[in-house]
Every structure is written in C-alpha cells, then in structure tokens.
Amino acid sequence: MRLIFTLILFLSTTAFAQSDSSVYLKVGKGKTQKSLMALPYFKYSGQKNNIKNLTAKDDLYKKLFSNLELSSYFTMIDPKANLETENKNDGLKPAPHSQGFDYKNWENLNTDYLVKAGFRVIRGNIELDLYTYYIPSKKMIYGRNYNAKIEHTSLLGNRIASDLVKAITGKESFFNSKLLTISNYGGRKDKSVFTMDIDGSNLKKVSNLNTTHLSPTWSNDGKRIAYTAYAFHTRSRMRNPDLFVYELATKKRWLVSYKKGTNSGAVFSPDDSSLYLTISKNGTPNIYKVNTDGKNFQKITNGPGRALNIEPDISSDGKKIVFSSDKSGQPMIYTMNASGGNTKRLTFGGIYNSQPTWSPKDKWIAFAGQQTKNYDIYIIKPDGKQIKKLTSAFKRNGKPANNESPSFSPDGRKIAFVSDRHGPRQIYTINIDGTGEKRITNDNYDYSEVSWSPSLD
Amino acid sequence: MKQQSGFKKFLIFSLAIHLGFFIISVAKVTFLPKKTITIEPTMRVDIVALPDKIDKIAPAPKKAEEKTIKKLAKIPKKKPAKKPKKKLAKKPKEKLADKPKEEKSEPEATSKETAPEETSEPVPVIKGNVLSKGTQLEGLVKLDFDDYFDLIASTVNSNWSTPEWLSEEQLRATAIIKLNPDGSIASRAIKESSGNDVFDNSILKAFDTIGRLPEPPERIKSLINAYGISFGFPE
C-alpha cells in the first residue's frame, strides 16, 4: 500500500511537470520549388538483338521523361549524370536485394524521387516493372507492373506519367487529355478541326466539310465537340457560319444553330445539355443559350444599343458567364449571371480584350488582351483583381508577337495558346505563373485556335 | 474489523481519485498544446499609482508632521512609546471615537520616534504615468534579442521551400534546434510533425542547408542555450 501511494505521488508530480519553455519563432510562408527526379534508362531484360524492342523502349522512355518534365512538378536529372553503371549495383530495388542500388548515390545528387523501371517484350506486348522511391526517407512509394501493345507506347507513357504524378502529389494530371485545334495541317487550303495529343503528336481530322472552321470546344465529359463551319446554304446559295456538334465515339454529327449571320464561339453548359453561343441574326451579336438538339433558344444579353456581346464562357458551377463586350466603347471583359443581369466589368485597361475563359475551378479567367499593337495572354481573378500578364515573346523581326486563344488544362495549372512568334501560328503551353513556356507543335502549318479537353479516362 | 473495512474503502476511494488526477494530467501534457514563449513586439505599461491625486494627499502628512515637530519642541522628554502602540494595536477605533485628546498625544509620541527617520528618509512622492522597469528585457538586451531572432527567422524562411503541390495543403509543423556556442546547428528535430513526410523533410533540409546561424550575442546566450529554439512552419 505504501509503495502504491509513493508511486502515485511520484507519477502525479511528474505528470504536472511543465514542458520546455524554449523561444518560439514563426518562420512564415516559404517558397515553392520543383522536386528533383531521377529517371535512369530502363533496364532491358529481353533479347538485345531485337531492334524493334529497343526502339519501343526508347520511345517509351522519351515519352515518360517528357511528360514528367511537362508536369512542371519535377526537375529531371540528366540520365547521363547517373552514378550507376550497367551490370553493377543498379537493380530496380535497393540493397540488400541482389544488385540493389545504394540510396547514398542519389542522396549525393540531392535527389527527391527515383523512378526505376525494367522492361521486356513478349509477343508484341511491352511489360514494364516500375518502382518509385522517395530518397530522403529511403522508402518505396509506388510500384506497378504495366502491359501494353508495342504500338501503344505513347498511350502507355501518358498512363504511367499520370499514375506517377497522382502517387507523388495526390493530384490529377493532364496527360490523358487532348487538344482541339483549327489548322491547315497537311497543306489544306481550308482550316479544319483536328484533335491531337498534348505533346502535339497524333493529329486526327474530325471535321468533314471542305470549308473554313472556327471556335472549337469540348464538352465537359469529353465525349463531344462543338465548332462553327462556313456551311453552304442551298436556299440562299451562300455560306453561313453555322454551329455543329460532333460525337467522337459514334461519329454522329448534327446542326445545332444555323441562323443567318454568326453562330459561333459556343461553349457547353456544365451538364452538357445546352450551349451558350454568339448569334447575330438581327445584325447585332448577342449571347444566346440553346439546347444541344437545337431547340429552345433563349437570349441572354441584349445590347445596350448596337453593342457587341460575344465569346461567352460559363463557370463550372453554371452560375456566371464571362464574355467580351464593347458597350463601354472598346471590347472589355465582363461577367454576368448565367440567367442574365448583374453585369460587372472586369478589365479597364488596354485597347481590345477578348476570348475570355474560366479555369476549371473558377479561380481565374484567362483572356487575350491588346495593350498596344499585339495580343498577350492575361489572367485575372473573377472579382477583377490580380491581373497578370503571362506572355511577352517577340517575332524574328523584333516586333512583339501575338499570343491568343487561351485554354486551361484540366488541372488549371497550365494554359494552352497560339502564338505567331515563329511565323505561322503554333501551339504553346505556359504555367499560370508565367513560367515553363513550351512549344507543342513544331511545323510550318498554321494553328489559329486551341481548346484543351477535360481528362479523358 | 469494521474500522479496517472502512479504512480499506477509504483507501480504494483515495487511490481512485489519485489515479483519475494522474490520467487527466498525463492527457493534458500529451494532447493539449504546450505554452511557449512567442516573440512578438509588445509594449508594456505599468501604472503604479494614480496621477495627480497623490500630489494632493501628499502635502497633508507634511503639515501634520510640522505640527508634531513644533509640539516636540515644547515637550521634549516624554517617553510613552510602548504603551500608546499597544493601545493602538488593540483598540484603535475605540480610542479614536472616545478620546480625541489621546489621539493628539499618540501622534506626538509616534512623531518623536519617527521624526529622526523622517529627516533622514523623506516620504516618497508617488506619481502616476510612470513606466516601471518590470521583468521583461529592456534596453540593449532587448534590442539584441529582437534583432537576433528576426535574423534567425528570416534566414530559415529564405532557406525553406516545399513542393508546389503541398502549398495549398495547410500543413503545419514545429521543429527545435540546438546551437553550439559559435552558432552552428548542433541538432535539429521535428517537434510536432505535419503528418506529411515530404513537408517534414523540407524543414530538416532547410536546417541542413543553413548549417550555421549567426553566433548569438553574449547577452542572450543563456536564454537559448538551455532549451534551444523552436520554429513554427509556417506559424
């Protein structure tokens, strides 16, 4: 009993003992920085005299390396800086596994993430064993086996990159999305609608008329596209810019709006049941809403007077529309309720502000703005504050280049746009902080507009 | 027997209460946030007396003292010191009410004893609106304290970075370092983890990158040598 009393007394006093009273400093918000990632060349476990297999391995490696760099989350270590050499301790797993790699080799390079993969080819299929390690904690954070046909290495590279970004950051990426563009690709006289991968490869024509096309846009589920084409009206024997919708999987196509005058600049509503577009049937362009079957037209804007109200885009919650209007004299960016009313002007500077578009979570609005003689890409908060200029390129002749047609990536971190800095307009991407500008297309064709799809899983 | 059983019951009851206090105190230390000293600029004002009123009251005792001094001149050799004191101690109120004459004499008696003290130690005049010294750091020591820790915090901030994907996660952690006398970092450790490995490692990496902080001024070395310095990331 005495022992119990003594013990309780001792423990009680120690329990009430106070912790240390060290000086406490608040560090404040720190900087953000890309993580350093190492992606050594894949280890090949198949027959080395099989040339096709080696080519596929190289294509897959390049695709994965390029995608991870494009994500802007990582700075990729040059694979030539690899401290490991073949046939020595460069296994896929760390020591003490057989030929296991040494974490210290990568610590010395301040590596944050190490991606190791080995592959083989079996009956026309690539099999890849991939492991990802977080070096500071010396632990594996992701491991998976992949299997795909050799001709699908591009898709496989996109899939692996998406999985890696998700495993490391917890965020969705955009590698499984596509771009929609208007181009004379192939040397065509007219400009048609094309889809392409986000690295500019794999172009496919999706429009079917030999005429000029414009204003391409994706539905929110990624299953349909809408665009305007100068279709020939047999009655009037004239071409008119009409609005079409095309379903990618079924290849079904139909006419939604063909009123005399402009039927363009369409965007899908958040539930994809209707479209908001510019119609100028009475001479003055205004914004209308119409069901995707072409029924039930509703006028959203109305002047004032002969003011232009064009290029609408609707927020992801369906409540707000952003559009361009010259009601104040010069085309400026405005927002309003989707049902009409409560119009608010966002921009007051520049000569001509147009092509506004919402980011996926409605945090930003991007637009093409003209300050002097050229257009640049800007972003602005929906309340009209924090306007930032993202682009500032020059042509070969030293004059400022035009940068137009902004479109956000599915994760809202990047913007695709077109630029004439190298002559014919090409597609570029840029981070929303103005860094990481990257050229996507690299040819002599002209790409006049671009639209970034949602994630297409 | 009955007494023993009663005693046992009391014992069990007492044990249960002590155990309860023990559990509460351990839980408090473990789960509730600890009080730490946060360095923030503050101004401290100690009012030790009311202004002006003291000045009005102060002269009054002087007049009474002057009167008693005059009276002393008339009756120099009386020694009723002890008895009046006792009377005052026991029934001061009654005497004041009943015997006003005695009151006059008592101050005379006390004034005799205190007169020499008054001449050597004048009555302090208390004024208001005066900053007391207090117990905080002041002067050059405080300046050194503020300057040094501002420098430390900004040094750590400029060497700390996190991946972009963590910037919106609202993560928070605290770390503690101990310094060698020359300012080099002797040890660094995570005190309260953010729950995210990458975030915690970014903090340790910041200290590893810094390696060495400015040597603390002599005046404040003792303040940080015992317990080290804690940091809140970001707050």
PDB file of C-alpha atoms in Angstrom, chain B residues 78-168:
ATOM      1  CA  LYS B  78       8.340  62.194  27.381  1.00  0.00           C
ATOM      2  CA  LYS B  79       8.618  58.512  26.600  1.00  0.00           C
ATOM      3  CA  PRO B  80       5.196  56.996  26.248  1.00  0.00           C
ATOM      4  CA  ALA B  81       6.340  54.991  23.240  1.00  0.00           C
ATOM      5  CA  LYS B  82       5.367  51.415  24.071  1.00  0.00           C
ATOM      6  CA  LYS B  83       2.034  51.858  25.740  1.00  0.00           C
ATOM      7  CA  PRO B  84       0.411  54.004  23.029  1.00  0.00           C
ATOM      8  CA  LYS B  85       1.492  51.489  20.483  1.00  0.00           C
ATOM      9  CA  LYS B  86      -0.207  48.676  22.320  1.00  0.00           C
ATOM     10  CA  LYS B  87      -3.338  50.681  22.701  1.00  0.00           C
ATOM     11  CA  LEU B  88      -3.336  51.438  19.010  1.00  0.00           C
ATOM     12  CA  ALA B  89      -2.807  47.820  18.158  1.00  0.00           C
ATOM     13  CA  LYS B  90      -5.626  46.540  20.324  1.00  0.00           C
ATOM     14  CA  LYS B  91      -8.434  49.072  20.088  1.00  0.00           C
ATOM     15  CA  PRO B  92      -7.529  51.853  17.746  1.00  0.00           C
ATOM     16  CA  LYS B  93     -11.149  52.594  16.741  1.00  0.00           C
ATOM     17  CA  GLU B  94     -12.469  52.990  20.255  1.00  0.00           C
ATOM     18  CA  LYS B  95      -9.752  55.366  21.177  1.00  0.00           C
ATOM     19  CA  LEU B  96     -10.328  57.488  18.157  1.00  0.00           C
ATOM     20  CA  ALA B  97     -14.009  57.743  18.967  1.00  0.00           C
ATOM     21  CA  ASP B  98     -13.757  58.268  22.746  1.00  0.00           C
ATOM     22  CA  LYS B  99     -10.511  60.062  23.408  1.00  0.00           C
ATOM     23  CA  PRO B 100      -9.632  62.629  20.826  1.00  0.00           C
ATOM     24  CA  LYS B 101      -7.038  64.096  23.197  1.00  0.00           C
ATOM     25  CA  GLU B 102      -5.206  60.823  23.361  1.00  0.00           C
ATOM     26  CA  GLU B 103      -5.154  60.780  19.585  1.00  0.00           C
ATOM     27  CA  LYS B 104      -3.326  64.007  19.636  1.00  0.00           C
ATOM     28  CA  SER B 105      -0.866  62.710  22.106  1.00  0.00           C
ATOM     29  CA  GLU B 106      -0.327  59.448  20.253  1.00  0.00           C
ATOM     30  CA  PRO B 107       0.793  61.129  17.112  1.00  0.00           C
ATOM     31  CA  GLU B 108       3.072  63.166  19.291  1.00  0.00           C
ATOM     32  CA  ALA B 109       4.581  60.012  20.675  1.00  0.00           C
ATOM     33  CA  THR B 110       4.954  58.397  17.329  1.00  0.00           C
ATOM     34  CA  SER B 111       6.151  61.571  15.807  1.00  0.00           C
ATOM     35  CA  LYS B 112       9.007  61.571  18.307  1.00  0.00           C
ATOM     36  CA  GLU B 113      10.122  58.171  17.162  1.00  0.00           C
ATOM     37  CA  THR B 114       9.623  58.841  13.518  1.00  0.00           C
ATOM     38  CA  ALA B 115      10.923  62.380  13.425  1.00  0.00           C
ATOM     39  CA  PRO B 116      14.575  61.388  13.161  1.00  0.00           C
ATOM     40  CA  GLU B 117      13.656  58.860  10.427  1.00  0.00           C
ATOM     41  CA  GLU B 118      11.731  61.471   8.504  1.00  0.00           C
ATOM     42  CA  THR B 119      14.598  63.838   8.410  1.00  0.00           C
ATOM     43  CA  SER B 120      16.968  61.103   7.105  1.00  0.00           C
ATOM     44  CA  GLU B 121      14.461  59.428   4.723  1.00  0.00           C
ATOM     45  CA  PRO B 122      11.902  61.783   3.144  1.00  0.00           C
ATOM     46  CA  VAL B 123       8.450  60.351   2.372  1.00  0.00           C
ATOM     47  CA  PRO B 124       8.459  59.143  -1.241  1.00  0.00           C
ATOM     48  CA  VAL B 125       6.144  61.052  -3.555  1.00  0.00           C
ATOM     49  CA  ILE B 126       4.362  58.617  -5.847  1.00  0.00           C
ATOM     50  CA  LYS B 127       3.426  59.869  -9.263  1.00  0.00           C
ATOM     51  CA  GLY B 128       1.337  58.206 -11.949  1.00  0.00           C
ATOM     52  CA  ASN B 129       2.040  57.603 -15.681  1.00  0.00           C
ATOM     53  CA  VAL B 130       5.448  56.160 -14.982  1.00  0.00           C
ATOM     54  CA  LEU B 131       6.771  53.019 -16.739  1.00  0.00           C
ATOM     55  CA  SER B 132       8.070  50.573 -14.251  1.00  0.00           C
ATOM     56  CA  LYS B 133      11.137  48.527 -15.030  1.00  0.00           C
ATOM     57  CA  GLY B 134       9.120  45.356 -14.969  1.00  0.00           C
ATOM     58  CA  THR B 135      10.664  41.985 -15.533  1.00  0.00           C
ATOM     59  CA  GLN B 136      10.994  41.916 -19.357  1.00  0.00           C
ATOM     60  CA  LEU B 137      14.157  42.511 -21.307  1.00  0.00           C
ATOM     61  CA  GLU B 138      14.882  46.100 -21.942  1.00  0.00           C
ATOM     62  CA  GLY B 139      17.367  48.423 -23.464  1.00  0.00           C
ATOM     63  CA  LEU B 140      20.275  46.937 -25.352  1.00  0.00           C
ATOM     64  CA  VAL B 141      19.487  43.406 -24.268  1.00  0.00           C
ATOM     65  CA  LYS B 142      16.015  43.632 -25.737  1.00  0.00           C
ATOM     66  CA  LEU B 143      17.354  45.159 -28.936  1.00  0.00           C
ATOM     67  CA  ASP B 144      19.853  42.325 -29.297  1.00  0.00           C
ATOM     68  CA  PHE B 145      17.109  39.815 -28.569  1.00  0.00           C
ATOM     69  CA  ASP B 146      14.752  41.211 -31.223  1.00  0.00           C
ATOM     70  CA  ASP B 147      17.433  41.714 -33.868  1.00  0.00           C
ATOM     71  CA  TYR B 148      18.951  38.290 -33.431  1.00  0.00           C
ATOM     72  CA  PHE B 149      15.709  36.357 -33.614  1.00  0.00           C
ATOM     73  CA  ASP B 150      14.391  38.411 -36.538  1.00  0.00           C
ATOM     74  CA  LEU B 151      17.579  37.481 -38.383  1.00  0.00           C
ATOM     75  CA  ILE B 152      17.213  33.808 -37.460  1.00  0.00           C
ATOM     76  CA  ALA B 153      13.586  33.652 -38.597  1.00  0.00           C
ATOM     77  CA  SER B 154      14.324  35.352 -41.922  1.00  0.00           C
ATOM     78  CA  THR B 155      17.373  33.110 -42.527  1.00  0.00           C
ATOM     79  CA  VAL B 156      15.307  29.985 -42.003  1.00  0.00           C
ATOM     80  CA  ASN B 157      12.485  31.367 -44.169  1.00  0.00           C
ATOM     81  CA  SER B 158      14.787  32.131 -47.082  1.00  0.00           C
ATOM     82  CA  ASN B 159      16.229  28.605 -46.991  1.00  0.00           C
ATOM     83  CA  TRP B 160      12.926  26.762 -46.689  1.00  0.00           C
ATOM     84  CA  SER B 161      10.943  25.569 -49.701  1.00  0.00           C
ATOM     85  CA  THR B 162       8.257  22.966 -50.297  1.00  0.00           C
ATOM     86  CA  PRO B 163       6.937  21.280 -53.439  1.00  0.00           C
ATOM     87  CA  GLU B 164       4.194  23.206 -55.208  1.00  0.00           C
ATOM     88  CA  TRP B 165       1.586  20.517 -54.593  1.00  0.00           C
ATOM     89  CA  LEU B 166       1.887  20.999 -50.821  1.00  0.00           C
ATOM     90  CA  SER B 167       1.466  24.772 -50.871  1.00  0.00           C
ATOM     91  CA  GLU B 168      -2.322  24.602 -50.599  1.00  0.00           C
TER      92      GLU B 168
END
